[in-house]
Short mmCIF file of C-alpha atoms and ligand atoms in Angstrom, two decimals:
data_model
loop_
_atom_site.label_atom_id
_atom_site.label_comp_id
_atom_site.label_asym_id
_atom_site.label_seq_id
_atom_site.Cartn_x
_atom_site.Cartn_y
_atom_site.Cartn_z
CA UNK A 1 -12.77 8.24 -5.68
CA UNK A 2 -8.67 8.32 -5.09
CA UNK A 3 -7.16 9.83 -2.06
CA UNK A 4 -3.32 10.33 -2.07
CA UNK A 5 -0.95 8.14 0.31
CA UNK A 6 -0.85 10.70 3.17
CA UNK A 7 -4.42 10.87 3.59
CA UNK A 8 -4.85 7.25 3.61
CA UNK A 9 -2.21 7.12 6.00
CA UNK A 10 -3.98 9.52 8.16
CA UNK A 11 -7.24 7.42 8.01
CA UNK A 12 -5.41 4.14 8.72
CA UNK A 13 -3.40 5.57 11.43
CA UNK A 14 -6.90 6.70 12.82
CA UNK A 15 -8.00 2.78 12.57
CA UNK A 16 -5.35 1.81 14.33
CA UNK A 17 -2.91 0.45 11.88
CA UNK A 18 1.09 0.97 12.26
CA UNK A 19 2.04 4.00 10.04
CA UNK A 20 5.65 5.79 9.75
CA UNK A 21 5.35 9.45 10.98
CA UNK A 22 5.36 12.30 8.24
CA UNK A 23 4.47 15.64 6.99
CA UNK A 24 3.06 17.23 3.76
CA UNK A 25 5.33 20.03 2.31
CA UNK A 26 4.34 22.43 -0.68
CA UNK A 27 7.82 23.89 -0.94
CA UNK A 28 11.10 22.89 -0.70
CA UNK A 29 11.73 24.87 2.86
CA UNK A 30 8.57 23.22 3.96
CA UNK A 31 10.18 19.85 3.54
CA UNK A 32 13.41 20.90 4.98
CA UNK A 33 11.50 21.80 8.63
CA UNK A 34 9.43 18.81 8.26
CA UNK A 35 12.70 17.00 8.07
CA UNK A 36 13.88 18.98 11.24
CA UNK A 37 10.89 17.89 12.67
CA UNK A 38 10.81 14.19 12.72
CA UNK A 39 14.43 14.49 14.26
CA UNK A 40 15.74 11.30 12.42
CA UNK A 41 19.11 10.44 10.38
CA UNK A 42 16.47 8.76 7.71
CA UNK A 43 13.78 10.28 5.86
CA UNK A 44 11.94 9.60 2.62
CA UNK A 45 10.40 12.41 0.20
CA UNK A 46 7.64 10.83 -1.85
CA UNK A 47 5.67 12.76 -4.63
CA UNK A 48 1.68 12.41 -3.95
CA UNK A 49 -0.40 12.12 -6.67
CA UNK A 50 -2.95 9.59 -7.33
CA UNK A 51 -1.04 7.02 -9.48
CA UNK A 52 1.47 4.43 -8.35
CA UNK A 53 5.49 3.27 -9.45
CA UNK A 54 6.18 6.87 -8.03
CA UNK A 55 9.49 4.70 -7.05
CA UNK A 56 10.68 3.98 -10.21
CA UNK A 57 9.11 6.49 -11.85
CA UNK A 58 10.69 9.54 -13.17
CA UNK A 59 10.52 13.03 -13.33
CA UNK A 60 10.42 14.01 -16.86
CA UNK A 61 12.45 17.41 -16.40
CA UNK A 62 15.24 15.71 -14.66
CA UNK A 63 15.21 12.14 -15.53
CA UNK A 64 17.40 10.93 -12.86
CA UNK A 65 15.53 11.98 -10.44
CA UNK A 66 12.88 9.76 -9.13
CA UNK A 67 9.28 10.08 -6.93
CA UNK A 68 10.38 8.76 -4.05
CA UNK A 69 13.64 9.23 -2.95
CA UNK A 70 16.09 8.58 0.69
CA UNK A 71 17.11 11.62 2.27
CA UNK A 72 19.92 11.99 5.38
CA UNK A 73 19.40 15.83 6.09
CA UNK A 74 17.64 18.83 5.75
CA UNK A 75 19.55 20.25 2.95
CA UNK A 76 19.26 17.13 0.83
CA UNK A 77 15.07 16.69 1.86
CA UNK A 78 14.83 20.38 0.26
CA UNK A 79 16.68 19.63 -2.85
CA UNK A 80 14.70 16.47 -3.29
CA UNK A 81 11.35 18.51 -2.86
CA UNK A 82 12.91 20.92 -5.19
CA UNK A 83 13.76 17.70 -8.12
CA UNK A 84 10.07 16.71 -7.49
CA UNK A 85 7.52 19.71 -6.59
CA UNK A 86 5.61 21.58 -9.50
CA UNK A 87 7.45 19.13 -12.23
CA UNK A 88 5.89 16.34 -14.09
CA UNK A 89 6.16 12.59 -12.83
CA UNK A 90 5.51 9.69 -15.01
CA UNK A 91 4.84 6.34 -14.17
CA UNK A 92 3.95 3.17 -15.38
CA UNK A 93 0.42 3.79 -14.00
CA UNK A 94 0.02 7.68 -15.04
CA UNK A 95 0.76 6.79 -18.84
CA UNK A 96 3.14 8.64 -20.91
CA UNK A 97 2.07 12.00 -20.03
CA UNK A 98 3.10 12.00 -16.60
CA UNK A 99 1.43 13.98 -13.43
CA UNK A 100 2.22 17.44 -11.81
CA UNK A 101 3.34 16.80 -8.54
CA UNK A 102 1.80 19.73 -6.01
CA UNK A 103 2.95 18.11 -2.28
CA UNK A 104 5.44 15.96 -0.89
CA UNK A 105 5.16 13.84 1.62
CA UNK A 106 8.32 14.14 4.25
CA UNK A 107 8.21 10.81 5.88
CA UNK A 108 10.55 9.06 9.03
CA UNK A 109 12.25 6.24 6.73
CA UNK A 110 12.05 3.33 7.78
CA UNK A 111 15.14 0.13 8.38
CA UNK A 112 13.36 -2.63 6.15
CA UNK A 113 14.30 -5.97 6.35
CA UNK A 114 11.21 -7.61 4.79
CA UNK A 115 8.44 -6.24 2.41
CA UNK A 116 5.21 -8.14 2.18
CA UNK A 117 2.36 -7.34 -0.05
CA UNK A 118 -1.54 -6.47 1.31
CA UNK A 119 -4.35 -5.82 -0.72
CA UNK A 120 -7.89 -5.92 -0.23
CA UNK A 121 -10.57 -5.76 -3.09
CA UNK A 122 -14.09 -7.10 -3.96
CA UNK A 123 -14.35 -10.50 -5.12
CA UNK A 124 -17.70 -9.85 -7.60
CA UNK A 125 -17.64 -13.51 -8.10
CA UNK A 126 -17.90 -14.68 -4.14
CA UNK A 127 -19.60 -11.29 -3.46
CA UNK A 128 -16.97 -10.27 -0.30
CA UNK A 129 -13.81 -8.49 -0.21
CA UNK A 130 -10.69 -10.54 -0.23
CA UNK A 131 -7.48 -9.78 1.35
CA UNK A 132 -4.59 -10.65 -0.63
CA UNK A 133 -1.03 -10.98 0.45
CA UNK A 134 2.48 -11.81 -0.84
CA UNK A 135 6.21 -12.19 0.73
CA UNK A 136 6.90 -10.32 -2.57
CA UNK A 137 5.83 -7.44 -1.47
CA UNK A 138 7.98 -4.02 -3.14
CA UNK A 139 8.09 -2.10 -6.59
CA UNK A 140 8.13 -5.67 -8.25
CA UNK A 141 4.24 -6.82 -7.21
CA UNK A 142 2.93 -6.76 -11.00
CA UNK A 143 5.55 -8.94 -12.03
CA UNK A 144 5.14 -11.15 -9.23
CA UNK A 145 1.51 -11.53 -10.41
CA UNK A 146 2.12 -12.33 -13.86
CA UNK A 147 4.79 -14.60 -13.26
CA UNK A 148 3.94 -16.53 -10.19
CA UNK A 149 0.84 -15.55 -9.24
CA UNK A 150 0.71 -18.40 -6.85
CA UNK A 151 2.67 -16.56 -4.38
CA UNK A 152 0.01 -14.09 -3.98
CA UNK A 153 -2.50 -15.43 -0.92
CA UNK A 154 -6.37 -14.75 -0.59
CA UNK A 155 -8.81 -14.85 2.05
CA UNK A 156 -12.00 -13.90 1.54
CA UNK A 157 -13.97 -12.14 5.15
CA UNK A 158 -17.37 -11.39 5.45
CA UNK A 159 -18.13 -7.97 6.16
CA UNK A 160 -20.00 -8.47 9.24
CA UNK A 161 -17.81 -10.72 10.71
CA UNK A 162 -14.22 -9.28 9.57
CA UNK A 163 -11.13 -10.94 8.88
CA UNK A 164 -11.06 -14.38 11.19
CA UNK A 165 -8.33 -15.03 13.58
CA UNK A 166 -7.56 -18.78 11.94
CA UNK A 167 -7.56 -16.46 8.47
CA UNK A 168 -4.50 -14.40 9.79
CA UNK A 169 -2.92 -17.90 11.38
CA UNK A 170 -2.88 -19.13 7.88
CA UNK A 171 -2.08 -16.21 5.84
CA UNK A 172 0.76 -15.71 8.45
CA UNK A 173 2.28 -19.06 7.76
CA UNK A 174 2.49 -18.95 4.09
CA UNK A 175 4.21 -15.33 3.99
CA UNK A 176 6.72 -17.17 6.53
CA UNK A 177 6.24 -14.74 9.20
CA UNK A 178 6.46 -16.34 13.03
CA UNK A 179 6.72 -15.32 16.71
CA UNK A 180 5.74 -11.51 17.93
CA UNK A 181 5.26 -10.65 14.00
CA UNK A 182 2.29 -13.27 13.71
CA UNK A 183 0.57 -10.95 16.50
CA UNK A 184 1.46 -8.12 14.55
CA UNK A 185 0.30 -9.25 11.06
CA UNK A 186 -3.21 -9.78 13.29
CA UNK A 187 -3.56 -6.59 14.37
CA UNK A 188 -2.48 -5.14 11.15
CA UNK A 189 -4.80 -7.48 8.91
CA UNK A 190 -7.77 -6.80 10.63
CA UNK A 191 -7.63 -3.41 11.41
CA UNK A 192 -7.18 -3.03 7.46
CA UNK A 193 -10.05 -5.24 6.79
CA UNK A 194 -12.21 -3.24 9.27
CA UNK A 195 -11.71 0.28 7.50
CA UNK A 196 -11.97 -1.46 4.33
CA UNK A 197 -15.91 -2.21 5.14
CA UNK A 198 -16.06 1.15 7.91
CA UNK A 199 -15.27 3.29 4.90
CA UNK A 200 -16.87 1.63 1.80
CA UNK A 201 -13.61 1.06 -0.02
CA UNK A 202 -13.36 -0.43 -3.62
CA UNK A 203 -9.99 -1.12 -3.33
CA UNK A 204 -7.27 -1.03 -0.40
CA UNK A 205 -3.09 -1.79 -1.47
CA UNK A 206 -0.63 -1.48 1.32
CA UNK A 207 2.30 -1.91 -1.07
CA UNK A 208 4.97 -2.63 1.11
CA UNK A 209 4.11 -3.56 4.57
CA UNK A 210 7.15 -4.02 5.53
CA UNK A 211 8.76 -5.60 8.73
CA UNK A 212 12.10 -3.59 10.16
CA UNK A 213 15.13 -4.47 11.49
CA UNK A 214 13.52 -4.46 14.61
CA UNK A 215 10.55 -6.40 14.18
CA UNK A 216 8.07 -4.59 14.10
CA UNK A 217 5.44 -3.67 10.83
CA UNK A 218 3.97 -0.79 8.95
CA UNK A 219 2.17 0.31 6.52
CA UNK A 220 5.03 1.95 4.16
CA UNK A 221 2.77 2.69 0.88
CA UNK A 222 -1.30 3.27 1.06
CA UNK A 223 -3.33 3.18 -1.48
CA UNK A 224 -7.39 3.68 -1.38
CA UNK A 225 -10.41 4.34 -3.21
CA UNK A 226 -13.75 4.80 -2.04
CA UNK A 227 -17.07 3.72 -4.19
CA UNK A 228 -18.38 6.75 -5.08
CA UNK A 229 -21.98 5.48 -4.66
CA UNK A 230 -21.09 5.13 -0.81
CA UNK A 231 -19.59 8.52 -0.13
CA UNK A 232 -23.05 10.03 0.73
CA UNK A 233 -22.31 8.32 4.01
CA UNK A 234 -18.79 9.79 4.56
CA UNK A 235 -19.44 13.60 4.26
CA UNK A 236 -15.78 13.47 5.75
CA UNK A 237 -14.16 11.66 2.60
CA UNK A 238 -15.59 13.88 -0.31
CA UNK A 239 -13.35 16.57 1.41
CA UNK A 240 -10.36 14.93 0.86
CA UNK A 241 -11.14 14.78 -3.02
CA UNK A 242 -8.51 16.32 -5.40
CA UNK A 243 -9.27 17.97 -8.42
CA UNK A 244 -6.62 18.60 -9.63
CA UNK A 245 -5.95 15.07 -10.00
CA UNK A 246 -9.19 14.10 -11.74
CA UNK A 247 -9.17 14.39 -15.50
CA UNK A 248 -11.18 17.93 -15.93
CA UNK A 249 -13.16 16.92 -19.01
CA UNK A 250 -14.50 14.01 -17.07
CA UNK A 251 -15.71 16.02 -13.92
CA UNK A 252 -17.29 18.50 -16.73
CA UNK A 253 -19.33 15.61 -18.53
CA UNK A 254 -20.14 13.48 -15.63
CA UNK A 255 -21.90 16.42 -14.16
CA UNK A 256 -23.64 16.92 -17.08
CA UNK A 257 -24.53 13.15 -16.56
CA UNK A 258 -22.92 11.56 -19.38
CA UNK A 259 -20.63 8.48 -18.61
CA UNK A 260 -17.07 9.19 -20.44
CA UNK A 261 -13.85 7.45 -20.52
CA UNK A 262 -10.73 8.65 -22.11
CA UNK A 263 -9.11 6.17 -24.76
CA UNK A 264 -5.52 5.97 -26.79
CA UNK A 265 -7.09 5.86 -30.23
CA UNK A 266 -8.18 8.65 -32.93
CA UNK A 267 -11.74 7.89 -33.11
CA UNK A 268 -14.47 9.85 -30.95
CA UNK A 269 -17.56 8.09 -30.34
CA UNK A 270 -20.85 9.22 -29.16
CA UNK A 271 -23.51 6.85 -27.94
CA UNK A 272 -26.59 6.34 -26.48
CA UNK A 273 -26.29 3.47 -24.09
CA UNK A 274 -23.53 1.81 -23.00
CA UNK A 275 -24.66 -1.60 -24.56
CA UNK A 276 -24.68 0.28 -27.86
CA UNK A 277 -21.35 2.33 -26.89
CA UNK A 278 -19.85 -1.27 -26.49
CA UNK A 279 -20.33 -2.78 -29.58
CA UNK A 280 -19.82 0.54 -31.15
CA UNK A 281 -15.92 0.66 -29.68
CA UNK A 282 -16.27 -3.11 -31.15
CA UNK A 283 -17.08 -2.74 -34.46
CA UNK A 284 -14.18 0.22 -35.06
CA UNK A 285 -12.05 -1.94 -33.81
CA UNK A 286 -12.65 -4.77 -36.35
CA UNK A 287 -12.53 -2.57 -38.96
CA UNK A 288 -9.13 -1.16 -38.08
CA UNK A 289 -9.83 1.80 -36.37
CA UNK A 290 -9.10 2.52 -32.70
CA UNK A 291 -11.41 4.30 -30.34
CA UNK A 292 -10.47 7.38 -28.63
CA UNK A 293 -13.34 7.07 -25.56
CA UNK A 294 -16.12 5.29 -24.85
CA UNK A 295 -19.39 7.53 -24.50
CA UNK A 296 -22.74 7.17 -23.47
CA UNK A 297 -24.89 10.00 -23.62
CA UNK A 298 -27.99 8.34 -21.81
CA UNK A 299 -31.57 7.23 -23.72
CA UNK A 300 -32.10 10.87 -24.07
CA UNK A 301 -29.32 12.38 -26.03
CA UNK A 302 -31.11 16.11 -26.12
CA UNK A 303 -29.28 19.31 -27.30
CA UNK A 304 -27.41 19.76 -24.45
CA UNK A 305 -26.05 16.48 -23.80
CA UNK A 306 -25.07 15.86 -26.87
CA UNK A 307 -23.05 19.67 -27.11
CA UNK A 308 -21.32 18.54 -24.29
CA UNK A 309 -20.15 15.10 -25.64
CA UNK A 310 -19.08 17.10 -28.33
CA UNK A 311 -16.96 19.16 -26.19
CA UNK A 312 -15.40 16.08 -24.88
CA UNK A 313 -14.19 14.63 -28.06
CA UNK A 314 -12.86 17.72 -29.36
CA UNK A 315 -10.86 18.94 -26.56
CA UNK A 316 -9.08 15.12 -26.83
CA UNK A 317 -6.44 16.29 -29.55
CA UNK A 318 -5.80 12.61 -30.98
CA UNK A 319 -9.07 12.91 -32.09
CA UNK A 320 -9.22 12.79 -36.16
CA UNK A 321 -12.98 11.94 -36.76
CA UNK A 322 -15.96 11.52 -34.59
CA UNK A 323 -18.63 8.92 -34.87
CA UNK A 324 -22.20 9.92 -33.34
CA UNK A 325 -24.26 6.59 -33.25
CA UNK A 326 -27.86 6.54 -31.88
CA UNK A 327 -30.59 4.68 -31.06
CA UNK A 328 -34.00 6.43 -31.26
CA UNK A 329 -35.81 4.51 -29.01
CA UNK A 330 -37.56 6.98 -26.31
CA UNK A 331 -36.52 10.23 -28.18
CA UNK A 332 -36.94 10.62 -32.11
CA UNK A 333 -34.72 10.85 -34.82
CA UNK A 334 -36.04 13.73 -35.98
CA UNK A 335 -35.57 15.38 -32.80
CA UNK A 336 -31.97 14.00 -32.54
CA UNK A 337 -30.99 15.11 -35.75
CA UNK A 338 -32.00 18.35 -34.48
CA UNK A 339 -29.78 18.16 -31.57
CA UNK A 340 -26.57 17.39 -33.45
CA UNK A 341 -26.99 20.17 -35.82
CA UNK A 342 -27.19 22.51 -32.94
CA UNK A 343 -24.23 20.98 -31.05
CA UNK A 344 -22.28 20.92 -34.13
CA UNK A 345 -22.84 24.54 -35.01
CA UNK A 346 -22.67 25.85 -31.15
CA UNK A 347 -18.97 24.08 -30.76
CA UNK A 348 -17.52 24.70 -33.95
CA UNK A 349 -17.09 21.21 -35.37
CA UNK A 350 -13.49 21.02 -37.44
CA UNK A 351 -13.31 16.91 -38.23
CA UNK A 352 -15.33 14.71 -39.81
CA UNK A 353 -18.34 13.86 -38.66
CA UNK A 354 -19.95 10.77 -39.50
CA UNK A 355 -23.78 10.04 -38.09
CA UNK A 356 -25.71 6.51 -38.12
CA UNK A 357 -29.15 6.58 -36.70
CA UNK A 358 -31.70 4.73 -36.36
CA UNK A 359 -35.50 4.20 -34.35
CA UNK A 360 -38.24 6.09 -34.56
CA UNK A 361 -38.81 8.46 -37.31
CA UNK A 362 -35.25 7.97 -38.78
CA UNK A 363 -36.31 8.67 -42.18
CA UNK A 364 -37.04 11.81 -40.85
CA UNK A 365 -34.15 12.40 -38.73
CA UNK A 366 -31.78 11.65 -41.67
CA UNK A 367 -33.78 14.11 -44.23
CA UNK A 368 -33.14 16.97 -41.74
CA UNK A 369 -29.11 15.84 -41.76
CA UNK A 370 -29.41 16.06 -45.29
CA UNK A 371 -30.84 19.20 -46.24
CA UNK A 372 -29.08 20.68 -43.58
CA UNK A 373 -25.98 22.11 -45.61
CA UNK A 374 -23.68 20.54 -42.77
CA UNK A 375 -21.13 18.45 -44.06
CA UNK A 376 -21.81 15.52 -42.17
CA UNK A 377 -21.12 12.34 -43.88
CA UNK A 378 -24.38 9.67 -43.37
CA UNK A 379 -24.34 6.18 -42.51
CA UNK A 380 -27.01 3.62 -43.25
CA UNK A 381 -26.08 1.03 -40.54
CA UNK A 382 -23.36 -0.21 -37.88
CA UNK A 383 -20.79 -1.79 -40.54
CA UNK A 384 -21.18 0.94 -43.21
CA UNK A 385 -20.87 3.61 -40.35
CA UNK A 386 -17.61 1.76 -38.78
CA UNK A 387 -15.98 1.44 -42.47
CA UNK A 388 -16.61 5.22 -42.90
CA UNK A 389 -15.49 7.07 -39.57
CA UNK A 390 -12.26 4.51 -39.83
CA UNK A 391 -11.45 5.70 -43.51
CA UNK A 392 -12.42 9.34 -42.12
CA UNK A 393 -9.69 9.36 -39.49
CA UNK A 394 -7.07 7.89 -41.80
P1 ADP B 401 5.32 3.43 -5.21
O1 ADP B 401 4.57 2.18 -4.89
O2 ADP B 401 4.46 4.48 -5.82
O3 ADP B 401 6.57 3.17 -5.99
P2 ADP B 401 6.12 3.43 -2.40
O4 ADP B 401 5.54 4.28 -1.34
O5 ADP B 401 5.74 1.99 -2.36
O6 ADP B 401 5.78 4.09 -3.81
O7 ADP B 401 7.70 3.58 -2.33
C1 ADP B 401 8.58 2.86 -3.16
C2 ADP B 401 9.66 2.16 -2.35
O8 ADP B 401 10.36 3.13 -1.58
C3 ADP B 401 9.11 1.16 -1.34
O9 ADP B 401 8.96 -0.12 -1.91
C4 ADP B 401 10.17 1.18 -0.26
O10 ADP B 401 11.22 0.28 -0.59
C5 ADP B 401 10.73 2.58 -0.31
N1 ADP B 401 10.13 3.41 0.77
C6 ADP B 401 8.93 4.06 0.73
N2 ADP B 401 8.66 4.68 1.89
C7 ADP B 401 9.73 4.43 2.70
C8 ADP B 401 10.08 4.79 4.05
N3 ADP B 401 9.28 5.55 4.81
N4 ADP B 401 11.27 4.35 4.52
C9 ADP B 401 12.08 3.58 3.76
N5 ADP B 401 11.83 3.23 2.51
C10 ADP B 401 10.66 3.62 1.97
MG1 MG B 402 4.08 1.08 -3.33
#
């Protein structure tokens, strides 16, 4: 689960960590008396939504304008907030069709003379989080890691333990910081790595840290997401969930307990397993085709489940054709035909529809397809199915 910057800032300010003072505005007038409020020359009005390059992203109604953007007064924070609220924001990271941005965040800006890089994630391979850092911190960090990735640093902490004192020494050395800002960088470091662990985070990006002109650091950017199969230990955190910023066909079929993810491409598939939903996206793709999710409906794949896959793939617009490909191993084909017949006449099916099945009691299952009077068009196995559905969706 995502949170947006000012409620990570609020939970690392919590932890202890160095965070510049702000306010969340809804309006334009809002952001003008949170500007009043933090009584400073300087302030910074950043669009919140859960997708970074808000900085050199832009907002599609006024392209000029840009997420985040340096204020120096009250009229100018309003007219930013007015540039940015309720209009659409796109990013590197949101993909072409951009974000709504709903709040602003009215923050005290901040005299930077150095931006580093932090970011914490699990290492799957040494089982334990790491804590990366770079001098090149800033709006340039993904080029940084294609191009000279060995100026990114990583220390892996255990999560009893934390984030070692030598770790910080060392980290502190190669990001060339010295003095009172080594003391700094070890409060900062291991206060991060703390909440990372406190609150079951996946993934933690303070993206820039920066160091001012007068020495001292924070936590300019914050980025985190929670592993949803921790939050039943942080009632507190599933609060701070935003809907509107979740996809709303994926909240619709994950409740109905289907795993979906949205794709660029034309074809809809629907699978039962995800080993089978792999090598499914696989096979279209070798044949020329490009699919438009990945779904796995579960072993079952019963009437209702399979309706609301359905849903899914038609609501997607780039869809053109829709492969259904299933395995009857615990449920039979017969009563899977079944199903898709009822899904397809319950959400009014307008593409092609092409169906492979196989398992238990297929010959069955595909003589109820047939003499159904639905124009679905059949598939005898994985290659002959592929070939079809990619000719179907032209
Ligand atoms: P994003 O990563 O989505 O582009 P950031 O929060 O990192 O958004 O902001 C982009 C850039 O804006 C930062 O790299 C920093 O240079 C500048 N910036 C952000 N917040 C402040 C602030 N409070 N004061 C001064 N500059 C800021
Ligand atoms: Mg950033």
């Amino acid at each position: 689960m995502k949170i947006h910057e000012y409620q990570a800032k609020n939970i690392l300010r919590r932890v202890g960590v160095a965070v510049p003072r702000g306010q969340v505005a809804e309006t334009p007038e809002e952001a003008a008396a949170a500007f009043d409020e933090l009584g400073q020359k300087l302030a910074v009005v950043k669009a919140q939504i859960h997708a970074g390059g808000r900085g050199k992203g832009t907002i599609r109604e006024i392209p000029a304008q840009h997420g985040v953007q340096l204020v120096r007064g009250r009229d100018e924070a309003a007219r930013a907030a007015a540039n940015i609220l309720q209009n659409t924001l796109v990013t590197i990271q949101t993909g072409p069709r951009g974000q709504t941005v709903r709040r602003v965040l009215v923050e005290e800006g901040c005299e930077i003379a150095r931006e580093l890089y932090l970011g914490i994630v699990v290492d799957r391979g040494r089982a334990s989080p790491v804590l990366m850092a770079s001098s090149r911190g800033g709006m340039d960090i993904e080029r940084v890691a294609a191009e000279t990735p060995e100026l990114i640093f990583r220390e892996s902490f255990g999560p009893d333990t934390g984030l070692q004192g030598y770790q910080v020494r060392k980290l502190a050395r190669k990001l060339g910081l010295g003095g009172s800002s080594v003391r700094a960088a070890d409060e900062f470091m291991r206060a991060l790595c703390r909440a990372f662990v406190q609150y079951d985070c996946s993934l933690m990006e303070i993206n820039p840290l920066v160091v001012t002109k007068a020495g001292r650091s924070a936590a300019l950017d914050a980025k985190m997401t929670f592993d949803e199969n921790a939050l039943f230990r942080h009632p507190e955190l599933s609060k701070l969930r935003d809907p509107s910023e979740e996809q709303p066909v994926e909240m619709r079929v994950a409740e109905a307990g289907l795993s979906y993810v949205k794709l660029d491409g034309n074809i809809g598939c629907l699978v039962n397993g995800a080993g089978l939903a792999m090598s499914t996206m696989d096979l279209i793709k070798l044949h020329g085709g490009e699919p438009a999710n990945f779904l796995d409906v579960g072993g079952g794949a019963d009437t209702e489940q399979v309706s609301e896959g359905f849903r899914a793939l038609l609501s997607d617009k780039n869809v053109r054709a829709v492969l259904v490909n299933i395995f009857g191993g615990i449920m039979r084909c017969s009563t899977i035909a079944e199903a898709i017949l009822t899904a397809y006449q319950s959400v009014g099916f307008r593409i092609p529809l092409v169906v492979r099945l196989e398992g238990t009691e297929v010959e069955k299952g595909r003589e109820i397809l047939a003499t159904s009077g639905v124009d679905i068009i059949p598939a005898n196995d994985l290659t002959d199915a592929a070939k079809k559905v990619v000719a179907a969706a032209g």
